XYZ file of N, CA and C in Angstrom:
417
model
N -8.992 9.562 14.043
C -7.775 8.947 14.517
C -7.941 8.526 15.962
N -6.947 7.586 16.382
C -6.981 7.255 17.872
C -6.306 8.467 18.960
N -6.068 7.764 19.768
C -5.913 9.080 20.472
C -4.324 8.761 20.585
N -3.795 8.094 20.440
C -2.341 8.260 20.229
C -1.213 9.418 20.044
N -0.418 9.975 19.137
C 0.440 10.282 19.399
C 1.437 10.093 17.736
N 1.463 11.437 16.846
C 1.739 10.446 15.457
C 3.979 10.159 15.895
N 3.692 9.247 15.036
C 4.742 8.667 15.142
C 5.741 8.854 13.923
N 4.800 8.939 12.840
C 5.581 8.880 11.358
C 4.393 9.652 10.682
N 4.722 9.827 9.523
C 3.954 10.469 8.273
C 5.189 9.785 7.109
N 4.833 9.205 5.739
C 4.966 9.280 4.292
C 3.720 9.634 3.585
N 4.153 9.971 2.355
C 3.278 10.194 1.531
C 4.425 10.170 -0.152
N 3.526 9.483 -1.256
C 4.402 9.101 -2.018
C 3.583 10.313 -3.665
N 3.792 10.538 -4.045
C 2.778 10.488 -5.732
C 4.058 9.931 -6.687
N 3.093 9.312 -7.917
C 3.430 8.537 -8.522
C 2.792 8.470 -10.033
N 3.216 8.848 -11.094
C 3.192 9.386 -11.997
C 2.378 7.297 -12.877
N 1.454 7.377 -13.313
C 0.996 6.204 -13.602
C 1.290 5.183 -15.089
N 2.145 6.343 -15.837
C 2.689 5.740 -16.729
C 3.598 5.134 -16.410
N 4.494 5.418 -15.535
C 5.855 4.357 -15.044
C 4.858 3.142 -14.316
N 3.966 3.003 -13.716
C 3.246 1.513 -13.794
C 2.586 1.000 -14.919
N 2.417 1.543 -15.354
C 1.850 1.401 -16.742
C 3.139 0.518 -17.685
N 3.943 1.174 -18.236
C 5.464 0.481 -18.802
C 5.721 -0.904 -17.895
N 5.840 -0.975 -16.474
C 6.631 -1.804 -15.777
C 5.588 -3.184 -15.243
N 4.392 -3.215 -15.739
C 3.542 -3.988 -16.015
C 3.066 -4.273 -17.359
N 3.349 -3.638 -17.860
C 3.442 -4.030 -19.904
C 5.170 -4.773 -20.091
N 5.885 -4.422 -19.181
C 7.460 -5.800 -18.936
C 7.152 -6.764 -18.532
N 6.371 -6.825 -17.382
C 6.767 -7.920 -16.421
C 5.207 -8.593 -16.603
N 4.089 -8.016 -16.013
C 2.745 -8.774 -16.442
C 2.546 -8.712 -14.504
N 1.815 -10.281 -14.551
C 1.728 -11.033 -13.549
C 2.704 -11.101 -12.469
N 3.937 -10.923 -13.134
C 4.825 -11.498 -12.241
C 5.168 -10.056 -11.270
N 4.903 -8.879 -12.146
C 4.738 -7.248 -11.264
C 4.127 -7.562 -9.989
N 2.511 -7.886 -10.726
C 1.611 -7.809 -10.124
C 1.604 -8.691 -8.694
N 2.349 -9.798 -8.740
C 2.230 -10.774 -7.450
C 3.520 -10.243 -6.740
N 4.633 -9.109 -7.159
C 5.550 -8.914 -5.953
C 5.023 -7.820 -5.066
N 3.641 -6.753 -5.827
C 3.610 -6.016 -5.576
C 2.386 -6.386 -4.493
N 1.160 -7.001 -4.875
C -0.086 -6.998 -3.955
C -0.212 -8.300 -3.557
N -0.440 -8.404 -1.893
C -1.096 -9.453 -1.492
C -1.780 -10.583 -2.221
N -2.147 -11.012 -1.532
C -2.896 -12.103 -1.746
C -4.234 -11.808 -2.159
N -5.012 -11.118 -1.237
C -6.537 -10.768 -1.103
C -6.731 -9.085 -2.024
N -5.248 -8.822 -2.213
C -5.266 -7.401 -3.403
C -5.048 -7.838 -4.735
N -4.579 -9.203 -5.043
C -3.978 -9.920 -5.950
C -5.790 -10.011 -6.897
N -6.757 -10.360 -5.401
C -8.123 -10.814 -6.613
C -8.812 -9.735 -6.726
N -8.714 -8.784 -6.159
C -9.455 -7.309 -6.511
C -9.056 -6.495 -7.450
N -8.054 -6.857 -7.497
C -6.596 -6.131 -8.862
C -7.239 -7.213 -10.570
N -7.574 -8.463 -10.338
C -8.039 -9.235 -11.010
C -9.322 -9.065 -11.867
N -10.777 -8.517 -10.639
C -11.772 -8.236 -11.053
C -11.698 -6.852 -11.750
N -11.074 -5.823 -11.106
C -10.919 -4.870 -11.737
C -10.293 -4.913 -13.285
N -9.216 -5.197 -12.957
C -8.527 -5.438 -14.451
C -9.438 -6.120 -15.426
N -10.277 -7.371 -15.279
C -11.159 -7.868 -15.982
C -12.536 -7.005 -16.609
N -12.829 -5.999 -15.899
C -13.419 -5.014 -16.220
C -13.139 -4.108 -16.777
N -12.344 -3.619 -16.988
C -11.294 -2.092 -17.243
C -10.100 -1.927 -16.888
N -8.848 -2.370 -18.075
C -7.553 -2.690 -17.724
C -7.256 -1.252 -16.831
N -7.781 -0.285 -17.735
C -7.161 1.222 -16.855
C -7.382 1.029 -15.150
N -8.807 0.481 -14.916
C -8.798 0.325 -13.222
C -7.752 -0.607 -12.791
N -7.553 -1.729 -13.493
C -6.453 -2.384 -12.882
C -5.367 -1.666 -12.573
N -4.921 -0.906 -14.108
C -3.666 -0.051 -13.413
C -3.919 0.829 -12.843
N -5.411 1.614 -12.125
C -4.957 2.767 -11.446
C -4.849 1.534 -10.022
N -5.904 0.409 -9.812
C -5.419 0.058 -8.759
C -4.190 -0.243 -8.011
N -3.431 -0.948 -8.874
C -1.900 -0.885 -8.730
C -0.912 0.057 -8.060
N -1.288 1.270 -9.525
C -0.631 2.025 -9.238
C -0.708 2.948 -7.751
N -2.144 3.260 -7.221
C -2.289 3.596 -5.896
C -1.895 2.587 -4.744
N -2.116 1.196 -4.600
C -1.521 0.346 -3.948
C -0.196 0.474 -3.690
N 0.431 0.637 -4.438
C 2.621 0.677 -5.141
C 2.456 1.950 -4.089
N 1.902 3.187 -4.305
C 2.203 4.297 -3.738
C 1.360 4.216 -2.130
N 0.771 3.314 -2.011
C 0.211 3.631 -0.412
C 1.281 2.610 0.229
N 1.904 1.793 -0.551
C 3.011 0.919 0.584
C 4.579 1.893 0.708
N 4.642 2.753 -0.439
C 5.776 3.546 -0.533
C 5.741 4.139 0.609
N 4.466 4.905 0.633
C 4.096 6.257 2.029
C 4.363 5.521 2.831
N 3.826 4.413 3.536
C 3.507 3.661 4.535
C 5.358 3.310 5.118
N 5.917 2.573 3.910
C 7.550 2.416 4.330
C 8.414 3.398 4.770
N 7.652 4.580 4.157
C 8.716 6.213 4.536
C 7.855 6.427 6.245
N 6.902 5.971 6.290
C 5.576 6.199 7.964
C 6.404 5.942 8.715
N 6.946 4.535 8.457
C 7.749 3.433 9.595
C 9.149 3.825 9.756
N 9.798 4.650 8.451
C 10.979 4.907 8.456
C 12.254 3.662 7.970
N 11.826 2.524 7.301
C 12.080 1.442 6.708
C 12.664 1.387 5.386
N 11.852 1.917 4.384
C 11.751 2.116 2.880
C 11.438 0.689 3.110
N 12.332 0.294 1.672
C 11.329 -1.315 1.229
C 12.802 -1.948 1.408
N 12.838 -2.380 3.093
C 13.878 -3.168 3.379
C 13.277 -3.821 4.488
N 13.900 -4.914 4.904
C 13.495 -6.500 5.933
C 13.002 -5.633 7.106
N 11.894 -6.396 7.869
C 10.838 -6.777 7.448
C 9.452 -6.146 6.659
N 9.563 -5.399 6.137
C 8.886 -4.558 4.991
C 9.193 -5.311 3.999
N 8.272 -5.899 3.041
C 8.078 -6.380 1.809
C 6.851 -5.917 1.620
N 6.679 -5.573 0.294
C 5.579 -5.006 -0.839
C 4.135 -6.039 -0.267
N 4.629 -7.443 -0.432
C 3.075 -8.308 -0.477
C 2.307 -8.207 1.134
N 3.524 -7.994 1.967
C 3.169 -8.156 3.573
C 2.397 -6.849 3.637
N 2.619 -5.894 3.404
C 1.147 -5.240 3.591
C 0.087 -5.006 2.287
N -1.342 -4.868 2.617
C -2.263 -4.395 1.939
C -2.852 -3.640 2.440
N -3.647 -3.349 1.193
C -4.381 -2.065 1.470
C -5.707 -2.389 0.902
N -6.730 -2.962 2.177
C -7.753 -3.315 1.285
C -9.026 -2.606 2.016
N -9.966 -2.096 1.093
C -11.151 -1.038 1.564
C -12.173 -2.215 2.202
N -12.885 -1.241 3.505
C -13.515 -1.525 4.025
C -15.016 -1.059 3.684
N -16.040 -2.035 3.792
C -17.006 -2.055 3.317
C -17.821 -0.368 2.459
N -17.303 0.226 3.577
C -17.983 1.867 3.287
C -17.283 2.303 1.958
N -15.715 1.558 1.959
C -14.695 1.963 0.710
C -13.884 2.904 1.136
N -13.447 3.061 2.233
C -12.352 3.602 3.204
C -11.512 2.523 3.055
N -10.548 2.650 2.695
C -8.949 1.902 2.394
C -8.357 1.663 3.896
N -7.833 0.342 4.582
C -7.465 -0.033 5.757
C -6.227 -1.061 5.315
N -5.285 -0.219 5.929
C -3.478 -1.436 6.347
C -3.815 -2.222 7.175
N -3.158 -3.675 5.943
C -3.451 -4.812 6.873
C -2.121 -5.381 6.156
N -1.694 -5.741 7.743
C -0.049 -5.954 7.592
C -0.006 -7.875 7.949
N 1.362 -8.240 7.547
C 1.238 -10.065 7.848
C 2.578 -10.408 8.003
N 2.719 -11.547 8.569
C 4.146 -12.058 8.802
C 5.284 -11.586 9.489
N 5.804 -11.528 9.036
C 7.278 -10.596 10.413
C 7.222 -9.185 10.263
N 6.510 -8.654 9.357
C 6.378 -7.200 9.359
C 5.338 -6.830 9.859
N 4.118 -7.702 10.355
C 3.377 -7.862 11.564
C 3.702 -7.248 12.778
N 4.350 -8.256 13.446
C 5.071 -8.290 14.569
C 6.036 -7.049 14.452
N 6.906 -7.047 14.037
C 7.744 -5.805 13.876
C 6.732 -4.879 14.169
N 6.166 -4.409 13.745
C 4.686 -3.156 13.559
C 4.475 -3.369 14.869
N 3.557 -4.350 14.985
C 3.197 -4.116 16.404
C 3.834 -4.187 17.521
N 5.319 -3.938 17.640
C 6.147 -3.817 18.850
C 6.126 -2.577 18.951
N 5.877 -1.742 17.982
C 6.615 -0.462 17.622
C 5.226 0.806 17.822
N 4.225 0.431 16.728
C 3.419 1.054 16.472
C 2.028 1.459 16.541
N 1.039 1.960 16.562
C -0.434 2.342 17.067
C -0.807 1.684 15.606
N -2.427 2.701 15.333
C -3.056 2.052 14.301
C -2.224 3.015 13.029
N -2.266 2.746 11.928
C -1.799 3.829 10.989
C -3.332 3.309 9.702
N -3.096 5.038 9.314
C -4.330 5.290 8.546
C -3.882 5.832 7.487
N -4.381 5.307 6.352
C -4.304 5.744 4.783
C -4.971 6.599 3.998
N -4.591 7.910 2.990
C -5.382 7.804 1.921
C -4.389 7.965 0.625
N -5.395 7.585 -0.247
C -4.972 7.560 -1.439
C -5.428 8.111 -2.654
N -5.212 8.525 -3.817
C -6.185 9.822 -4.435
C -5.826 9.272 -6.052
N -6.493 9.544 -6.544
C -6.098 9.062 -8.305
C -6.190 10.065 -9.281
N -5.520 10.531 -10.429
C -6.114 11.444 -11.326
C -5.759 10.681 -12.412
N -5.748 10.536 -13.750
C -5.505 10.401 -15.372
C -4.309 10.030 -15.094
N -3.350 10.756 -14.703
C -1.733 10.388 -15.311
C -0.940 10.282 -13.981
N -1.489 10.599 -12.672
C -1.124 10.686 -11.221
C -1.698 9.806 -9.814
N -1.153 9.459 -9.266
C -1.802 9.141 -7.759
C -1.123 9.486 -6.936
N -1.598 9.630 -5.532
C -1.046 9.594 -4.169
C -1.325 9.557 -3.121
N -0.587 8.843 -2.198
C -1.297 8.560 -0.876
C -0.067 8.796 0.013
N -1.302 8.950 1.149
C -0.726 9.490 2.519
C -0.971 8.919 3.652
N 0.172 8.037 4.646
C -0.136 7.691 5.478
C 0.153 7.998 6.857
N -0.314 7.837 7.573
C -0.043 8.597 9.284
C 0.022 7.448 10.160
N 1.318 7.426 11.120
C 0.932 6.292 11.476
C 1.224 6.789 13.126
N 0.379 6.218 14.289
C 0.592 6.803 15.407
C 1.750 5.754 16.306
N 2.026 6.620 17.249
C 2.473 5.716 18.460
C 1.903 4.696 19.022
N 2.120 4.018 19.642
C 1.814 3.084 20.574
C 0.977 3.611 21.970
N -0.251 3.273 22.158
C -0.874 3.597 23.450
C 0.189 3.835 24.615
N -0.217 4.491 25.059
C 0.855 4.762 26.174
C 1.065 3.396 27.344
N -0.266 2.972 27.864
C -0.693 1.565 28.396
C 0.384 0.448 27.603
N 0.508 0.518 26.600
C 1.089 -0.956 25.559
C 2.731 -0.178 25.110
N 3.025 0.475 25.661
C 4.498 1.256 25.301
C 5.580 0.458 26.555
């Protein structure tokens, strides 16, 4: 972590049959309120490989923006929307928030770096996010 100062903590679990049902309703159209743009084609390859990875991807995504909205103290209200953040792994496969648009800005008036994890089992996931203060310098 940075040397900051935590600011928030969420953490969500999320039982994977209720994504499971609510993407056997909706399809595609789940899938594009829930992930980005650049989570939209990783959610794609996966699924094309092994529908189950698609839905565990999902389903951990759904639950790392949940944590992340309870971090900020927001839930999933303006400027927090589902697609404005992702959660996309970095080369090693360490999972990194990457936020866009007015929930950008919002964030960064407010907040330091915030760091994710996320965990999967058969019928469960959950993730946990921490998110720090603002450098003291940039406060």
């Amino acid at each position: 972590m940075g040397s900051g100062s935590i600011a928030g903590i969420g953490t969500d679990l999320l039982r994977v049959d209720r994504i499971e049902r609510i993407h056997a309703r909706h399809g595609g159209r789940f899938v594009r309120r829930i992930l980005g743009t650049d989570e939209q084609l990783v959610h794609a390859r996966r699924q094309a490989r092994d529908p189950r990875r698609g839905i565990l991807y999902l389903a951990t995504r759904f639950a790392a923006k949940e944590a992340f909205s309870k971090a900020i103290g927001l839930g999933i209200h303006m400027p927090m929307t589902w697609s404005r953040v992702q959660i996309i792994n970095r080369r090693g496969g360490a999972p990194e928030i990457h936020l866009s648009g007015p929930l950008k800005d919002w964030y960064d008036a407010r907040f330091g770096p915030a760091h994710v994890s996320m965990t999967d089992e058969s019928d469960v996931v959950a993730a946990f996010v921490v998110v720090e203060n603002l450098p003291r310098d940039q406060a």
